[in-house]
Coordinates of N, CA, C and O in Angstrom, one line a residue:
M1 N -92.8 75.6 -75.5 CA -93.8 76.7 -75.3 C -93.5 77.4 -74.0 O -93.0 76.8 -73.0
I2 N -93.7 78.7 -74.0 CA -93.5 79.5 -72.8 C -94.9 80.0 -72.4 O -95.6 80.5 -73.2
F3 N -95.2 79.8 -71.1 CA -96.5 80.3 -70.6 C -96.3 81.4 -69.7 O -95.4 81.3 -68.8
V4 N -97.0 82.5 -69.9 CA -96.8 83.7 -69.0 C -98.2 84.0 -68.4 O -99.2 84.0 -69.0
T5 N -98.1 84.2 -67.0 CA -99.4 84.5 -66.3 C -99.1 85.6 -65.3 O -98.1 85.7 -64.7
V6 N -100.1 86.6 -65.3 CA -100.0 87.7 -64.4 C -101.0 87.6 -63.3 O -101.1 88.6 -62.5
G7 N -101.7 86.5 -63.2 CA -102.7 86.4 -62.1 C -103.9 87.2 -62.3 O -104.3 87.6 -63.4
T8 N -104.7 87.4 -61.2 CA -106.0 88.0 -61.3 C -106.1 89.4 -60.6 O -107.2 89.9 -60.5
H9 N -104.9 89.9 -60.1 CA -105.0 91.2 -59.5 C -105.4 92.3 -60.5 O -105.0 92.3 -61.6
E10 N -106.2 93.2 -60.0 CA -106.9 94.2 -60.9 C -106.0 95.3 -61.4 O -106.4 96.0 -62.3
Q11 N -104.8 95.4 -60.9 CA -103.9 96.4 -61.4 C -103.1 95.8 -62.6 O -102.7 94.6 -62.5
P12 N -103.0 96.5 -63.7 CA -102.3 95.9 -64.9 C -100.8 95.6 -64.6 O -100.2 96.3 -63.8
F13 N -100.3 94.6 -65.3 CA -98.9 94.3 -65.2 C -98.3 94.4 -66.6 O -97.7 93.4 -67.2
D14 N -98.6 95.5 -67.2 CA -98.1 95.8 -68.6 C -96.6 95.6 -68.8 O -96.2 95.2 -69.9
R15 N -95.8 96.0 -67.8 CA -94.4 95.9 -67.9 C -93.9 94.5 -68.4 O -93.1 94.4 -69.3
L16 N -94.5 93.5 -67.8 CA -94.1 92.1 -68.1 C -94.6 91.7 -69.5 O -93.8 91.2 -70.3
I17 N -95.8 92.0 -69.8 CA -96.5 91.6 -71.0 C -95.8 92.3 -72.2 O -95.5 91.7 -73.2
K18 N -95.5 93.6 -72.1 CA -94.8 94.4 -73.1 C -93.4 93.8 -73.4 O -93.0 93.7 -74.5
Y19 N -92.7 93.5 -72.3 CA -91.3 93.0 -72.5 C -91.3 91.7 -73.2 O -90.5 91.5 -74.1
I20 N -92.1 90.8 -72.8 CA -92.2 89.5 -73.5 C -92.6 89.7 -75.0 O -92.0 89.1 -75.9
D21 N -93.6 90.5 -75.2 CA -94.0 90.8 -76.6 C -92.8 91.4 -77.4 O -92.6 91.0 -78.6
H22 N -92.1 92.3 -76.8 CA -90.9 92.9 -77.4 C -89.8 91.8 -77.8 O -89.3 91.8 -78.9
L23 N -89.6 90.9 -76.8 CA -88.6 89.8 -77.1 C -89.0 88.9 -78.2 O -88.2 88.4 -79.0
T24 N -90.3 88.8 -78.4 CA -90.9 88.0 -79.5 C -90.7 88.8 -80.8 O -90.3 88.2 -81.8
T25 N -91.0 90.1 -80.8 CA -90.9 90.9 -81.9 C -89.5 90.9 -82.5 O -89.2 90.9 -83.7
E26 N -88.5 91.0 -81.6 CA -87.1 91.0 -81.9 C -86.5 89.7 -82.3 O -85.3 89.6 -82.5
K27 N -87.4 88.6 -82.2 CA -87.0 87.2 -82.5 C -86.0 86.7 -81.5 O -85.2 85.8 -81.8
I28 N -85.9 87.3 -80.3 CA -85.1 86.8 -79.3 C -85.7 85.5 -78.7 O -85.1 84.5 -78.4
I29 N -87.1 85.5 -78.6 CA -87.9 84.4 -78.3 C -88.5 83.9 -79.6 O -89.2 84.7 -80.2
T30 N -88.3 82.7 -80.0 CA -88.8 82.2 -81.2 C -89.9 81.1 -81.0 O -90.5 80.7 -81.9
E31 N -90.0 80.6 -79.8 CA -90.9 79.5 -79.5 C -92.3 80.1 -79.2 O -92.5 81.3 -79.0
R32 N -93.3 79.3 -79.2 CA -94.7 79.7 -79.0 C -94.8 80.3 -77.6 O -94.3 79.8 -76.6
I33 N -95.5 81.4 -77.5 CA -95.8 82.1 -76.3 C -97.3 82.2 -76.1 O -98.0 82.6 -77.0
I34 N -97.7 81.8 -74.9 CA -99.2 81.9 -74.5 C -99.2 82.8 -73.3 O -98.5 82.5 -72.3
M35 N -100.0 83.8 -73.3 CA -100.1 84.7 -72.2 C -101.5 84.8 -71.6 O -102.4 84.9 -72.3
Q36 N -101.5 84.9 -70.2 CA -102.7 85.2 -69.5 C -102.5 86.6 -69.0 O -101.6 86.8 -68.2
T37 N -103.2 87.6 -69.6 CA -102.8 89.0 -69.4 C -103.6 89.7 -68.3 O -103.3 90.9 -68.0
G38 N -104.6 89.1 -67.8 CA -105.4 89.7 -66.7 C -105.9 91.0 -67.1 O -106.6 91.2 -68.1
F39 N -105.7 92.0 -66.2 CA -106.2 93.4 -66.5 C -105.3 94.3 -67.2 O -105.4 95.5 -67.1
C40 N -104.3 93.8 -67.9 CA -103.3 94.6 -68.6 C -104.1 95.4 -69.7 O -105.1 95.0 -70.3
K41 N -103.5 96.6 -69.9 CA -104.1 97.5 -70.9 C -103.3 97.3 -72.2 O -103.9 97.5 -73.3
Y42 N -102.1 96.9 -72.1 CA -101.3 96.6 -73.3 C -101.8 95.3 -74.0 O -102.1 94.3 -73.3
V43 N -102.0 95.4 -75.3 CA -102.5 94.3 -76.1 C -101.3 93.7 -76.8 O -100.7 94.3 -77.7
P44 N -100.9 92.4 -76.5 CA -99.8 91.8 -77.2 C -100.0 91.7 -78.7 O -101.1 91.3 -79.1
E45 N -99.0 91.9 -79.5 CA -99.1 91.9 -80.9 C -98.6 90.6 -81.5 O -99.0 90.1 -82.6
F46 N -97.7 89.9 -80.8 CA -96.9 88.8 -81.4 C -97.0 87.5 -80.6 O -96.3 86.6 -80.8
C47 N -97.9 87.5 -79.6 CA -98.1 86.3 -78.7 C -99.6 86.0 -78.7 O -100.4 86.8 -78.8
E48 N -99.8 84.7 -78.4 CA -101.2 84.3 -78.2 C -101.6 84.7 -76.8 O -100.7 84.6 -75.9
W49 N -102.8 85.2 -76.6 CA -103.1 85.7 -75.3 C -104.6 85.7 -75.1 O -105.4 85.7 -76.0
K50 N -105.0 85.8 -73.8 CA -106.4 85.9 -73.4 C -106.3 86.6 -72.0 O -105.3 86.3 -71.3
S51 N -107.2 87.4 -71.7 CA -107.2 88.0 -70.4 C -107.2 87.0 -69.3 O -106.4 87.1 -68.3
F52 N -108.1 86.0 -69.4 CA -108.3 85.0 -68.4 C -108.6 83.7 -69.0 O -109.3 83.6 -70.0
Y53 N -107.9 82.6 -68.5 CA -108.2 81.3 -69.0 C -108.9 80.5 -67.8 O -108.8 81.0 -66.7
T54 N -109.6 79.5 -68.2 CA -110.2 78.6 -67.1 C -109.1 78.0 -66.3 O -107.9 77.9 -66.8
F55 N -109.4 77.5 -65.2 CA -108.4 76.8 -64.3 C -107.9 75.6 -65.1 O -106.7 75.3 -65.0
D56 N -108.7 74.8 -65.8 CA -108.3 73.7 -66.6 C -107.3 74.1 -67.7 O -106.3 73.4 -67.9
E57 N -107.6 75.2 -68.3 CA -106.6 75.7 -69.4 C -105.3 76.1 -68.8 O -104.2 75.8 -69.3
M58 N -105.4 76.8 -67.6 CA -104.1 77.2 -66.9 C -103.3 75.9 -66.6 O -102.1 75.9 -66.8
Q59 N -103.9 74.9 -66.0 CA -103.2 73.7 -65.7 C -102.6 73.1 -66.9 O -101.4 72.6 -66.9
S60 N -103.3 73.0 -68.0 CA -102.9 72.4 -69.2 C -101.6 73.2 -69.8 O -100.6 72.5 -70.1
F61 N -101.7 74.5 -69.8 CA -100.6 75.3 -70.2 C -99.3 75.1 -69.4 O -98.2 74.9 -69.8
M62 N -99.6 75.0 -68.0 CA -98.4 74.9 -67.1 C -97.8 73.5 -67.3 O -96.6 73.3 -67.2
K63 N -98.6 72.5 -67.5 CA -98.1 71.1 -67.7 C -97.2 71.1 -69.0 O -96.2 70.4 -69.0
K64 N -97.7 71.7 -70.0 CA -97.0 71.6 -71.3 C -95.8 72.6 -71.5 O -95.0 72.3 -72.3
A65 N -95.8 73.6 -70.7 CA -94.8 74.7 -70.9 C -93.4 74.2 -70.6 O -93.2 73.5 -69.7
R66 N -92.5 74.7 -71.4 CA -91.0 74.5 -71.1 C -90.6 75.5 -70.0 O -89.9 75.1 -69.1
I67 N -91.1 76.7 -70.1 CA -90.8 77.8 -69.2 C -92.2 78.4 -68.7 O -93.0 78.6 -69.6
I68 N -92.3 78.6 -67.4 CA -93.4 79.3 -66.9 C -92.9 80.6 -66.3 O -92.0 80.6 -65.5
I69 N -93.4 81.7 -66.8 CA -93.1 83.1 -66.3 C -94.3 83.6 -65.6 O -95.4 83.7 -66.2
T70 N -94.2 83.9 -64.3 CA -95.3 84.3 -63.5 C -95.0 85.5 -62.7 O -93.9 85.9 -62.5
H71 N -96.1 86.2 -62.3 CA -96.0 87.3 -61.4 C -95.5 86.6 -60.0 O -95.3 85.4 -59.9
G72 N -95.4 87.4 -59.0 CA -94.9 86.9 -57.7 C -96.0 86.4 -56.8 O -95.8 86.3 -55.6
G73 N -97.1 86.0 -57.3 CA -98.2 85.5 -56.5 C -98.0 84.0 -56.1 O -97.6 83.2 -56.9
P74 N -98.2 83.7 -54.8 CA -98.0 82.4 -54.3 C -98.7 81.3 -55.1 O -98.1 80.2 -55.3
S75 N -99.9 81.5 -55.4 CA -100.7 80.4 -56.1 C -100.1 80.1 -57.4 O -100.0 78.9 -57.8
S76 N -99.7 81.1 -58.2 CA -99.1 80.8 -59.5 C -97.8 80.1 -59.4 O -97.4 79.2 -60.1
I77 N -97.0 80.5 -58.4 CA -95.7 79.9 -58.2 C -95.8 78.5 -57.7 O -95.2 77.6 -58.3
M78 N -96.7 78.3 -56.8 CA -97.0 76.9 -56.3 C -97.5 76.0 -57.3 O -97.1 74.8 -57.4
M79 N -98.4 76.5 -58.2 CA -98.9 75.6 -59.2 C -97.8 75.2 -60.2 O -97.8 74.1 -60.7
S80 N -96.9 76.2 -60.5 CA -95.8 75.8 -61.4 C -95.0 74.7 -60.8 O -94.6 73.7 -61.5
L81 N -94.7 74.8 -59.5 CA -93.9 73.8 -58.8 C -94.6 72.5 -58.8 O -94.0 71.4 -58.9
Q82 N -95.9 72.5 -58.6 CA -96.7 71.3 -58.6 C -96.6 70.5 -59.8 O -96.6 69.3 -59.8
Y83 N -96.3 71.2 -60.9 CA -96.1 70.5 -62.2 C -94.7 70.2 -62.5 O -94.3 69.9 -63.7
G84 N -93.8 70.4 -61.5 CA -92.4 70.0 -61.7 C -91.6 71.1 -62.5 O -90.6 70.8 -63.0
K85 N -92.1 72.3 -62.5 CA -91.4 73.4 -63.3 C -90.7 74.3 -62.3 O -91.2 74.5 -61.2
V86 N -89.6 74.9 -62.7 CA -88.9 75.9 -62.0 C -89.5 77.3 -62.6 O -89.1 77.6 -63.7
P87 N -90.3 77.9 -61.9 CA -90.9 79.2 -62.4 C -90.0 80.3 -62.4 O -89.1 80.5 -61.5
V88 N -90.1 81.2 -63.4 CA -89.4 82.5 -63.4 C -90.4 83.4 -62.8 O -91.5 83.7 -63.4
A89 N -90.1 84.0 -61.7 CA -91.1 84.8 -60.9 C -90.7 86.3 -61.0 O -89.6 86.7 -60.6
V90 N -91.5 87.1 -61.7 CA -91.3 88.5 -61.8 C -92.4 89.2 -60.9 O -93.5 89.3 -61.3
P91 N -91.9 89.6 -59.8 CA -92.9 90.2 -58.8 C -93.4 91.6 -59.3 O -92.7 92.4 -59.9
R92 N -94.7 91.8 -59.1 CA -95.3 93.1 -59.3 C -94.6 94.0 -58.4 O -94.3 93.7 -57.2
Q93 N -94.5 95.3 -58.8 CA -93.8 96.3 -57.9 C -94.7 97.5 -57.8 O -95.3 98.0 -58.7
K94 N -94.7 98.0 -56.5 CA -95.5 99.2 -56.2 C -95.1 100.4 -57.0 O -95.9 101.2 -57.5
K95 N -93.8 100.6 -57.2 CA -93.3 101.8 -57.9 C -93.8 101.9 -59.3 O -93.7 103.0 -59.9
Y96 N -94.2 100.8 -59.9 CA -94.7 100.8 -61.3 C -96.2 100.8 -61.3 O -96.8 100.6 -62.4
G97 N -96.9 100.9 -60.1 CA -98.3 100.9 -60.0 C -98.9 99.5 -60.3 O -100.1 99.4 -60.7
E98 N -98.1 98.4 -60.1 CA -98.6 97.1 -60.4 C -99.3 96.4 -59.2 O -99.9 95.4 -59.3
H99 N -99.0 97.0 -58.0 CA -99.7 96.4 -56.8 C -99.7 97.6 -55.8 O -99.1 98.6 -55.9
I100 N -100.4 97.3 -54.6 CA -100.5 98.3 -53.6 C -99.3 98.4 -52.7 O -99.1 99.3 -52.0
N101 N -98.5 97.3 -52.7 CA -97.3 97.3 -51.9 C -96.3 96.3 -52.5 O -96.5 95.8 -53.6
D102 N -95.2 96.0 -51.9 CA -94.1 95.2 -52.5 C -94.1 93.8 -51.8 O -93.0 93.2 -51.8
H103 N -95.2 93.3 -51.4 CA -95.2 92.0 -50.8 C -94.8 90.9 -51.8 O -94.2 89.9 -51.4
Q104 N -95.0 91.1 -53.1 CA -94.6 90.0 -54.0 C -93.1 90.0 -54.1 O -92.5 88.9 -54.2
I105 N -92.4 91.1 -54.0 CA -90.9 91.1 -54.0 C -90.4 90.3 -52.8 O -89.5 89.5 -52.9
E106 N -91.0 90.6 -51.6 CA -90.6 89.9 -50.4 C -90.8 88.4 -50.5 O -90.0 87.6 -50.1
F107 N -92.0 88.0 -51.0 CA -92.3 86.6 -51.1 C -91.4 85.9 -52.1 O -90.8 84.8 -51.8
V108 N -91.1 86.5 -53.3 CA -90.2 85.9 -54.2 C -88.8 85.8 -53.7 O -88.1 84.8 -53.9
R109 N -88.3 86.8 -53.0 CA -87.0 86.7 -52.4 C -86.9 85.6 -51.4 O -85.9 84.8 -51.3
E110 N -88.0 85.5 -50.5 CA -88.0 84.4 -49.5 C -88.0 83.0 -50.2 O -87.2 82.1 -49.7
M111 N -88.8 82.8 -51.2 CA -88.8 81.6 -51.9 C -87.4 81.3 -52.6 O -86.9 80.1 -52.5
A112 N -86.8 82.3 -53.2 CA -85.6 82.1 -53.9 C -84.5 81.8 -52.9 O -83.6 80.9 -53.1
D113 N -84.4 82.5 -51.8 CA -83.4 82.3 -50.7 C -83.6 81.0 -50.0 O -82.7 80.3 -49.7
G114 N -84.9 80.7 -49.6 CA -85.1 79.6 -48.7 C -85.3 78.3 -49.5 O -84.6 77.3 -49.2
R115 N -86.1 78.2 -50.5 CA -86.4 77.0 -51.2 C -85.4 76.8 -52.4 O -85.3 75.6 -52.8
K116 N -85.0 77.8 -52.9 CA -84.1 77.8 -54.1 C -84.6 77.0 -55.2 O -83.9 76.3 -55.9
N117 N -86.0 77.1 -55.4 CA -86.6 76.4 -56.5 C -87.4 77.3 -57.4 O -88.3 76.9 -58.2
I118 N -87.1 78.6 -57.4 CA -87.7 79.6 -58.4 C -86.5 80.5 -58.8 O -85.5 80.6 -58.2
I119 N -86.8 81.1 -60.0 CA -85.8 82.1 -60.5 C -86.4 83.5 -60.4 O -87.4 83.8 -61.0
P120 N -85.9 84.3 -59.4 CA -86.5 85.6 -59.2 C -86.0 86.6 -60.3 O -84.8 86.6 -60.7
V121 N -86.9 87.5 -60.7 CA -86.5 88.6 -61.6 C -87.1 89.9 -61.2 O -88.3 90.1 -61.4
E122 N -86.3 90.7 -60.6 CA -86.8 92.0 -60.1 C -86.6 93.1 -61.2 O -87.3 94.0 -61.4
N123 N -85.5 92.9 -62.0 CA -85.1 93.8 -63.1 C -85.6 93.2 -64.4 O -85.0 92.2 -64.8
I124 N -86.6 93.7 -65.0 CA -87.2 93.1 -66.2 C -86.1 92.8 -67.3 O -86.3 91.9 -68.1
E125 N -85.1 93.7 -67.4 CA -84.1 93.4 -68.4 C -83.3 92.1 -68.2 O -82.7 91.6 -69.2
D126 N -83.3 91.6 -67.0 CA -82.7 90.3 -66.7 C -83.4 89.1 -67.3 O -82.9 88.0 -67.5
L127 N -84.7 89.4 -67.7 CA -85.5 88.3 -68.2 C -85.0 87.7 -69.5 O -85.1 86.5 -69.7
K128 N -84.5 88.5 -70.4 CA -83.9 88.1 -71.7 C -82.9 87.0 -71.4 O -83.0 85.9 -72.0
S129 N -81.9 87.3 -70.6 CA -80.8 86.3 -70.4 C -81.3 85.1 -69.7 O -80.9 83.9 -70.0
I130 N -82.3 85.2 -68.8 CA -82.8 84.1 -68.1 C -83.6 83.1 -69.1 O -83.4 81.9 -69.0
I131 N -84.3 83.7 -70.0 CA -85.1 82.9 -70.9 C -84.1 82.2 -71.9 O -84.2 81.0 -72.1
L132 N -83.1 82.9 -72.3 CA -82.1 82.3 -73.3 C -81.2 81.2 -72.6 O -80.8 80.3 -73.3
N133 N -81.0 81.3 -71.3 CA -80.2 80.4 -70.6 C -81.0 79.5 -69.6 O -80.4 78.9 -68.7
Y134 N -82.3 79.4 -69.7 CA -83.1 78.8 -68.8 C -82.7 77.4 -68.5 O -82.6 77.0 -67.3
D135 N -82.5 76.6 -69.5 CA -82.2 75.1 -69.3 C -80.9 75.0 -68.5 O -80.8 74.1 -67.6
K136 N -79.9 75.8 -68.8 CA -78.7 75.7 -68.0 C -78.9 76.2 -66.6 O -78.3 75.6 -65.7
I137 N -79.7 77.2 -66.4 CA -79.9 77.8 -65.0 C -80.6 76.7 -64.1 O -80.2 76.6 -63.0
I138 N -81.6 76.0 -64.7 CA -82.3 75.1 -63.9 C -81.7 73.8 -63.6 O -82.1 73.0 -62.8
S139 N -80.6 73.5 -64.4 CA -80.0 72.2 -64.2 C -79.4 72.1 -62.8 O -78.7 73.0 -62.4
G140 N -79.8 71.2 -62.1 CA -79.3 71.0 -60.7 C -80.2 71.7 -59.7 O -80.0 71.5 -58.5
M141 N -81.2 72.5 -60.1 CA -82.1 73.1 -59.2 C -83.2 72.1 -58.8 O -83.6 71.3 -59.6
S142 N -83.7 72.1 -57.6 CA -84.7 71.2 -57.1 C -86.1 71.8 -57.4 O -86.3 73.0 -57.2
V143 N -87.0 71.0 -57.9 CA -88.4 71.5 -58.1 C -89.3 70.8 -57.0 O -90.5 70.9 -57.1
E144 N -88.6 70.3 -56.0 CA -89.4 69.6 -54.9 C -90.3 70.6 -54.3 O -89.9 71.7 -53.9
L145 N -91.5 70.3 -54.1 CA -92.5 71.1 -53.4 C -92.6 70.6 -52.0 O -93.1 69.6 -51.7
I146 N -91.9 71.4 -51.1 CA -91.8 70.9 -49.7 C -93.1 71.2 -49.0 O -93.6 72.3 -49.0
N147 N -93.6 70.3 -48.3 CA -94.8 70.4 -47.6 C -94.6 70.3 -46.1 O -94.0 69.3 -45.6
N148 N -95.0 71.3 -45.4 CA -94.8 71.4 -43.9 C -96.0 71.0 -43.1 O -96.0 71.1 -41.9
N149 N -97.0 70.4 -43.8 CA -98.2 70.0 -43.1 C -98.0 69.0 -41.9 O -98.6 69.2 -40.9
V150 N -97.1 68.0 -42.2 CA -96.9 67.0 -41.1 C -96.3 67.6 -39.9 O -96.7 67.4 -38.8
D151 N -95.2 68.4 -40.1 CA -94.6 69.1 -39.0 C -95.6 70.0 -38.2 O -95.6 70.1 -37.0
F152 N -96.3 70.8 -39.0 CA -97.3 71.7 -38.4 C -98.3 70.9 -37.6 O -98.6 71.3 -36.4
N153 N -98.9 69.9 -38.2 CA -99.9 69.1 -37.4 C -99.3 68.5 -36.2 O -100.0 68.4 -35.1
N154 N -98.1 68.0 -36.2 CA -97.4 67.4 -35.0 C -97.2 68.5 -33.9 O -97.5 68.2 -32.7
Q155 N -96.8 69.6 -34.3 CA -96.6 70.7 -33.3 C -97.9 71.2 -32.8 O -98.0 71.5 -31.6
F156 N -98.9 71.3 -33.6 CA -100.3 71.7 -33.2 C -100.8 70.7 -32.2 O -101.4 71.0 -31.2
E157 N -100.7 69.4 -32.5 CA -101.2 68.3 -31.7 C -100.5 68.4 -30.3 O -101.1 68.3 -29.3
N158 N -99.2 68.6 -30.3 CA -98.4 68.7 -29.0 C -98.9 70.0 -28.2 O -99.0 69.9 -27.0
L159 N -99.2 71.1 -28.9 CA -99.7 72.3 -28.3 C -101.0 72.0 -27.6 O -101.2 72.3 -26.4
I160 N -101.9 71.4 -28.3 CA -103.2 71.1 -27.8 C -103.1 70.1 -26.6 O -103.8 70.3 -25.6
F161 N -102.3 69.1 -26.7 CA -102.1 68.2 -25.7 C -101.6 68.9 -24.4 O -102.1 68.6 -23.3
D162 N -100.6 69.8 -24.6 CA -100.1 70.6 -23.4 C -101.2 71.4 -22.8 O -101.3 71.5 -21.6
I163 N -102.0 72.0 -23.6 CA -103.1 72.9 -23.1 C -104.1 72.0 -22.3 O -104.6 72.4 -21.2
M164 N -104.4 70.9 -22.8 CA -105.4 70.0 -22.2 C -104.8 69.5 -20.9 O -105.6 69.2 -19.9
K165 N -103.5 69.3 -20.7 CA -102.9 68.9 -19.5 C -102.8 70.0 -18.5 O -102.4 69.8 -17.4
G166 N -103.1 71.2 -18.9 CA -103.0 72.4 -18.0 C -101.6 73.0 -17.9 O -101.3 73.7 -16.9
K167 N -100.8 72.9 -18.9 CA -99.5 73.5 -18.9 C -99.5 75.0 -19.2 O -100.2 75.5 -20.0

């Protein structure tokens, strides 16, 4: 099963939903597709969908999915990683009216370059090849969710200690 989520941002992300629906229509994708379409205006014809699912439903879909295709929002990407999945991240883009700026492109690039545990897709036409070759692409990729809390807390503690000593 492939789970697609566009998050809760109020601008539609029709470009992604239409493209996945098209791949299903053309029988390029033959497995079950479940979509969370948010505020999209396009209504998928060949995929299961709902504008919004409950948090429990989202978790269930992410756990069961072979592939998770998500917008470039940190929460959706992190939730995918939390369930041991390598998400395919398609950032919303300002030039298509999908967001107010291109922060999702920047975030997805940073994650892909730094953590190397997501598959970035800025050109929607690349999505077909990525879906068809997903298992090969992710072989050898880490899905480790790196947590910087311990380092942050240690640095913060040292900073406070230095302040208290009058440095």
